[in-house]
Amino acid sequence: MNRRKLIYLIFITIFIASCGFSLYFFIQSQRMEDKIEKETSPEQSLPAYQFALIGEELDHDYWRLVGQGAKDVEQNYDVSVAYEGPRRSNPDEQLKLLDIAIKSKVDGIIVQALNEDFLPVINQAMENGIPVITIDTDAPNSDRLAYVGTDNYEAGKLAGETLVKDLDSNATVGIVTGSFDNAHHQLRVEGFKEAIAQALGVKVVAIEESNITRVVAEEKAYNMLKEHPDIDALYGTSALDGIGMVEAATSLGVEESIYMLAFDTLPENIELLKQGKIDVLIGQKPYEMGSRSVELMMKLMEGEAIDDVYHTDTSVVRPEDAGELDD
Ligand code: BGC
């Protein structure tokens, strides 16, 4: 083969090889594009249902458990649950989030119904065809389809009965409550008062609100203990009140002599219980509230009937029970 033919042959081989490579890469890139398109096309990526779960405070250990419960069951269904809430407890902002969920036409709303102001907005969601389940705090007079959470009146009664039993029907009580305006805290106080009504040696001498923060709980408990040195029992109705009550009593040096009864088995409360600084906790099931409410909402999506009230358990938790808690 002469030199010229050899050069032609080399060129032709290079030409054929580069056409082959180009064709190969063209086919590969088409396949890749198809794959990306499939993965990002709205029909493929959006779950069948979108729910909004709106609680009292986003960055709060109690509500994080509610959100976790919802997220964990979300994986079992074709649903996406947006866990929302104000950064700090703020009923107006919570109502705005509810309004936004209605305007966004979500498929279902799970909401803590803090007070009477939530009723018309819940009803509006229902009128717009969006099913509503209340969680943690109920609005029984609204059109909501179901409630998932503690029976707050009974939980308050359980707290009162426990105090009466532990203190032999003899106590001077100060109450720190999350809010005077919120339905569940009102019920926890009313139930408590009913339980102590027959125990004539038990009287409530002060009640203050903490706005569900430990700092305000501490400040209010501190002032209460200063004004009423005869207080020998404190009852806190929201999750961080117990911590504030302990801090107040400790800074006044009276923590040993005060019986502390508080709500919720959050890790910090359990620690105080183990240290003997809190005597009793009333345990709720926030994780189950989150998971159960999503499961029930999915039943509604599938056209199934559900009960209108699902009460999660409450329990009396003492230091000796602290090791055996689930969520
Ligand atoms: C209540 C919640 C509240 C939380 C605040 C819990 O006991 O059930 O509604 O948001 O306390 O600390």
Coordinates of C-alpha atoms and ligand atoms in Angstrom, one line a residue:
M1 CA 0.0 0.0 0.0
N2 CA 1.4 3.3 -1.0
R3 CA 1.7 6.2 1.4
R4 CA -1.2 8.1 0.0
K5 CA -3.6 5.1 0.3
L6 CA -2.5 4.6 3.9
I7 CA -3.2 8.3 4.8
Y8 CA -6.7 7.9 3.2
L9 CA -7.3 4.8 5.1
I10 CA -6.3 6.5 8.4
F11 CA -8.6 9.4 7.6
I12 CA -11.6 7.2 6.8
T13 CA -11.0 5.1 9.9
I14 CA -10.9 8.3 12.1
F15 CA -14.0 9.6 10.3
I16 CA -16.0 6.4 10.9
A17 CA -14.8 6.2 14.5
S18 CA -15.8 9.8 15.3
C19 CA -19.2 9.3 13.6
G20 CA -19.7 6.2 15.8
F21 CA -18.7 8.1 19.0
S22 CA -20.9 11.1 18.1
L23 CA -23.8 8.8 17.5
Y24 CA -23.2 6.9 20.8
F25 CA -23.0 10.2 22.8
F26 CA -26.0 11.6 21.1
I27 CA -28.1 8.5 22.0
Q28 CA -26.7 8.6 25.6
S29 CA -27.6 12.3 26.0
Q30 CA -31.1 11.7 24.7
R31 CA -31.6 9.0 27.2
M32 CA -30.3 11.2 30.0
E33 CA -32.6 14.0 29.0
D34 CA -35.6 11.7 28.9
K35 CA -34.7 10.4 32.4
I36 CA -34.3 13.9 33.8
E37 CA -37.6 15.0 32.2
K38 CA -39.4 12.0 33.7
E39 CA -38.0 12.5 37.1
T40 CA -38.9 16.2 37.2
S41 CA -42.2 16.2 35.4
P42 CA -44.9 17.5 37.7
E43 CA -47.1 14.4 37.3
Q44 CA -44.2 12.2 38.3
S45 CA -42.8 14.2 41.3
L46 CA -45.9 15.5 43.1
P47 CA -47.6 13.1 45.5
A48 CA -51.3 12.6 45.0
Y49 CA -52.2 14.5 48.2
Q50 CA -50.8 17.6 49.9
F51 CA -51.7 18.2 53.6
A52 CA -50.8 21.1 55.9
L53 CA -50.2 20.4 59.6
I54 CA -50.2 23.6 61.6
G55 CA -49.2 23.7 65.2
E56 CA -48.5 26.3 67.9
E57 CA -44.8 26.7 67.6
L58 CA -42.4 25.3 65.0
D59 CA -39.2 25.3 67.0
H60 CA -40.6 23.5 70.1
D61 CA -39.7 20.0 71.4
Y62 CA -43.4 19.0 71.8
W63 CA -44.4 20.2 68.3
R64 CA -41.3 18.6 66.7
L65 CA -42.6 15.3 68.0
V66 CA -46.0 15.9 66.4
G67 CA -44.3 16.8 63.1
Q68 CA -42.0 13.7 63.4
G69 CA -45.0 11.4 63.8
A70 CA -46.6 12.9 60.7
K71 CA -43.4 12.7 58.6
D72 CA -42.9 9.1 59.6
V73 CA -46.2 7.9 58.3
E74 CA -46.1 10.2 55.3
Q75 CA -43.7 7.6 53.8
N76 CA -46.5 4.9 53.8
Y77 CA -48.8 6.9 51.5
D78 CA -48.7 9.0 48.3
V79 CA -48.9 12.2 50.4
S80 CA -46.7 15.1 51.3
V81 CA -47.3 16.8 54.7
A82 CA -46.1 20.3 55.2
Y83 CA -45.4 20.8 58.9
E84 CA -45.9 24.5 59.7
G85 CA -46.3 26.9 62.6
P86 CA -45.2 30.3 63.9
R87 CA -41.6 30.5 65.1
R88 CA -42.9 31.6 68.5
S89 CA -46.4 31.0 69.8
N90 CA -48.6 33.6 68.0
P91 CA -52.3 32.7 67.4
D92 CA -52.6 35.4 64.7
E93 CA -49.8 34.1 62.7
Q94 CA -51.1 30.6 63.1
L95 CA -54.4 31.8 61.7
K96 CA -52.6 33.3 58.8
L97 CA -51.0 29.9 58.0
L98 CA -54.4 28.3 58.1
D99 CA -55.7 30.9 55.7
I100 CA -52.7 30.4 53.4
A101 CA -53.3 26.6 53.4
I102 CA -56.9 27.2 52.4
K103 CA -55.9 29.6 49.6
S104 CA -53.2 27.1 48.4
K105 CA -56.0 24.5 48.1
V106 CA -54.3 21.8 50.0
D107 CA -56.1 18.5 50.1
G108 CA -56.4 18.3 53.9
I109 CA -55.6 20.5 56.9
I110 CA -54.6 19.3 60.3
V111 CA -54.6 22.2 62.8
Q112 CA -54.4 22.9 66.5
A113 CA -57.5 25.0 67.2
L114 CA -56.2 27.3 69.9
N115 CA -59.3 29.4 70.5
E116 CA -62.6 30.6 69.2
D117 CA -61.0 32.6 66.4
F118 CA -60.1 29.4 64.7
L119 CA -63.8 28.3 64.3
P120 CA -64.8 30.5 61.3
V121 CA -61.5 29.8 59.5
I122 CA -61.9 26.0 60.0
N123 CA -65.5 26.3 58.8
Q124 CA -64.3 28.2 55.7
A125 CA -61.9 25.5 54.9
M126 CA -64.7 22.9 55.1
E127 CA -66.9 25.1 52.9
N128 CA -64.2 25.1 50.3
G129 CA -64.1 21.4 50.4
I130 CA -60.9 21.0 52.4
P131 CA -61.4 18.4 55.2
V132 CA -60.1 19.6 58.6
I133 CA -58.9 17.5 61.5
T134 CA -58.0 19.3 64.8
I135 CA -55.0 18.2 66.7
D136 CA -53.9 18.7 70.4
T137 CA -56.6 21.3 71.0
D138 CA -60.1 20.7 69.7
A139 CA -62.8 23.0 68.3
P140 CA -65.8 20.8 68.9
N141 CA -68.2 23.5 67.8
S142 CA -66.6 24.0 64.4
D143 CA -67.4 21.9 61.3
R144 CA -64.1 20.0 61.7
L145 CA -64.4 16.3 60.8
A146 CA -62.4 14.9 63.7
Y147 CA -60.1 15.6 66.6
V148 CA -56.9 13.7 67.5
G149 CA -55.3 14.5 70.9
T150 CA -55.6 14.5 74.6
D151 CA -58.9 14.8 76.4
N152 CA -57.7 18.0 78.0
Y153 CA -60.4 18.3 80.6
E154 CA -59.8 14.7 81.8
A155 CA -56.0 15.3 81.7
G156 CA -56.6 18.3 84.1
K157 CA -58.7 16.1 86.3
L158 CA -56.0 13.4 86.4
A159 CA -53.5 16.1 87.5
G160 CA -55.9 17.3 90.2
E161 CA -56.6 13.8 91.5
T162 CA -52.9 12.9 91.6
L163 CA -52.2 16.0 93.6
V164 CA -55.0 15.3 96.1
K165 CA -53.8 11.8 96.5
D166 CA -50.1 12.6 96.8
L167 CA -50.6 15.5 99.2
D168 CA -53.3 13.9 101.3
S169 CA -55.9 16.4 100.4
N170 CA -53.8 19.3 101.8
A171 CA -52.1 21.9 99.6
T172 CA -51.9 25.5 98.8
V173 CA -51.5 25.6 95.0
G174 CA -50.2 28.1 92.4
I175 CA -51.0 27.4 88.8
V176 CA -48.8 28.4 85.8
T177 CA -50.9 27.9 82.6
G178 CA -49.8 28.3 79.0
S179 CA -52.5 30.9 78.2
F180 CA -55.8 32.1 79.7
D181 CA -57.2 32.2 76.1
N182 CA -56.3 28.8 74.8
A183 CA -59.0 26.2 75.0
H184 CA -56.8 23.3 76.1
H185 CA -55.2 25.2 78.9
Q186 CA -58.6 26.4 80.1
L187 CA -59.8 22.8 80.1
R188 CA -56.7 21.6 82.0
V189 CA -57.3 24.2 84.7
E190 CA -61.1 23.5 84.8
G191 CA -60.6 19.7 85.1
F192 CA -58.0 20.3 87.8
K193 CA -60.3 22.5 89.8
E194 CA -63.1 19.9 89.5
A195 CA -60.8 17.2 90.9
I196 CA -59.8 19.3 93.9
A197 CA -63.2 20.7 94.6
Q198 CA -64.1 17.9 97.2
A199 CA -60.7 18.1 98.9
L200 CA -61.4 21.1 101.2
G201 CA -57.8 21.3 102.4
V202 CA -56.6 22.0 98.8
K203 CA -56.9 25.6 97.6
V204 CA -55.7 27.5 94.5
V205 CA -54.3 30.9 95.6
A206 CA -52.8 32.1 92.3
I207 CA -52.9 31.5 88.6
E208 CA -50.6 33.1 86.0
E209 CA -49.9 32.5 82.3
S210 CA -46.6 31.6 80.8
N211 CA -47.2 32.2 77.0
I212 CA -45.8 28.6 76.8
T213 CA -42.2 29.9 77.4
R214 CA -39.9 28.7 80.1
V215 CA -38.7 32.2 80.8
V216 CA -42.1 33.7 81.4
A217 CA -43.1 30.5 83.4
E218 CA -40.1 31.1 85.6
E219 CA -40.8 34.8 86.1
K220 CA -44.5 34.2 86.9
A221 CA -43.7 31.3 89.3
Y222 CA -41.1 33.4 91.0
N223 CA -43.5 36.3 91.6
M224 CA -46.2 33.9 92.7
L225 CA -43.9 32.3 95.3
K226 CA -42.8 35.7 96.6
E227 CA -46.3 36.9 96.9
H228 CA -47.7 33.7 98.4
P229 CA -45.0 32.1 100.6
D230 CA -47.6 29.6 101.8
I231 CA -47.7 27.9 98.3
D232 CA -46.5 24.4 98.7
A233 CA -47.5 23.0 95.3
L234 CA -47.2 24.2 91.7
Y235 CA -49.1 22.9 88.8
G236 CA -48.0 23.8 85.2
T237 CA -50.3 23.1 82.3
S238 CA -48.0 23.4 79.3
A239 CA -44.8 21.6 78.3
L240 CA -42.2 24.1 79.4
D241 CA -44.0 25.4 82.6
G242 CA -42.4 22.7 84.8
I243 CA -38.9 23.8 83.8
G244 CA -39.7 27.5 84.7
M245 CA -41.3 26.5 88.0
V246 CA -38.3 24.5 89.0
E247 CA -35.9 27.3 88.2
A248 CA -38.0 29.9 90.1
A249 CA -38.2 27.6 93.2
T250 CA -34.5 26.9 93.0
S251 CA -33.5 30.5 92.8
L252 CA -35.7 31.2 95.9
G253 CA -34.1 28.1 97.6
V254 CA -37.5 26.5 98.2
E255 CA -37.4 23.7 95.6
E256 CA -37.2 20.9 98.2
S257 CA -40.4 22.0 99.9
I258 CA -42.6 22.4 96.8
Y259 CA -44.6 19.7 95.2
M260 CA -44.2 20.1 91.4
L261 CA -46.8 18.7 89.0
A262 CA -46.3 19.5 85.3
F263 CA -47.3 18.5 81.8
D264 CA -45.4 16.5 79.1
T265 CA -42.6 14.0 79.1
L266 CA -40.1 16.0 77.1
P267 CA -36.4 15.1 77.7
E268 CA -35.7 18.1 80.0
N269 CA -38.8 17.4 82.1
I270 CA -37.8 13.7 82.4
E271 CA -34.3 14.8 83.5
L272 CA -35.9 17.0 86.2
L273 CA -38.2 14.2 87.2
K274 CA -35.2 11.8 87.6
Q275 CA -33.5 14.4 89.7
G276 CA -36.5 14.6 92.0
K277 CA -37.1 18.3 91.1
I278 CA -40.4 17.5 89.4
D279 CA -42.6 15.1 91.3
V280 CA -45.1 14.1 88.7
L281 CA -45.6 14.6 84.9
I282 CA -48.8 14.2 83.0
G283 CA -47.7 12.4 79.8
Q284 CA -49.3 13.0 76.4
K285 CA -48.7 11.4 73.0
P286 CA -47.6 14.1 70.6
Y287 CA -45.9 11.7 68.2
E288 CA -49.0 9.6 68.0
M289 CA -51.1 12.8 67.4
G290 CA -49.0 13.5 64.4
S291 CA -49.0 10.0 62.9
R292 CA -52.7 9.2 63.7
S293 CA -54.0 12.5 62.2
V294 CA -52.2 11.8 58.9
E295 CA -53.5 8.2 58.8
L296 CA -57.1 9.5 59.5
M297 CA -56.8 12.2 56.9
M298 CA -55.7 9.5 54.4
K299 CA -58.8 7.5 55.2
L300 CA -60.9 10.5 54.4
M301 CA -59.0 10.9 51.1
E302 CA -59.9 7.3 50.3
G303 CA -63.6 7.9 51.1
E304 CA -63.6 6.0 54.4
A305 CA -65.7 7.1 57.4
I306 CA -63.8 8.0 60.6
D307 CA -64.8 8.6 64.2
D308 CA -65.1 12.2 65.1
V309 CA -62.9 12.0 68.2
Y310 CA -59.7 10.1 68.7
H311 CA -58.4 10.6 72.2
T312 CA -54.7 9.8 72.7
D313 CA -53.6 8.4 76.1
T314 CA -52.5 10.5 79.0
S315 CA -50.6 9.0 81.9
V316 CA -49.2 9.8 85.3
V317 CA -45.4 9.6 85.1
R318 CA -43.4 9.3 88.3
P319 CA -39.6 9.2 88.7
E320 CA -39.7 5.3 88.9
D321 CA -41.5 5.3 85.4
A322 CA -39.0 7.6 83.7
G323 CA -36.9 4.8 82.2
E324 CA -39.8 3.1 80.5
L325 CA -41.2 5.8 78.3
D326 CA -41.7 5.4 74.6
D327 CA -42.5 8.7 72.8
Ligands
BGC1 C1 -49.6 21.4 74.8 C2 -49.3 22.1 73.5 C3 -48.5 23.3 73.7 C4 -47.2 22.9 74.4 C5 -46.5 24.1 74.7 C6 -48.4 21.1 75.5 O1 -48.7 20.6 76.8 O2 -50.4 20.3 74.6 O3 -50.5 22.6 72.9 O4 -48.1 23.9 72.5 O5 -47.6 22.2 75.6 O6 -45.5 24.1 75.6

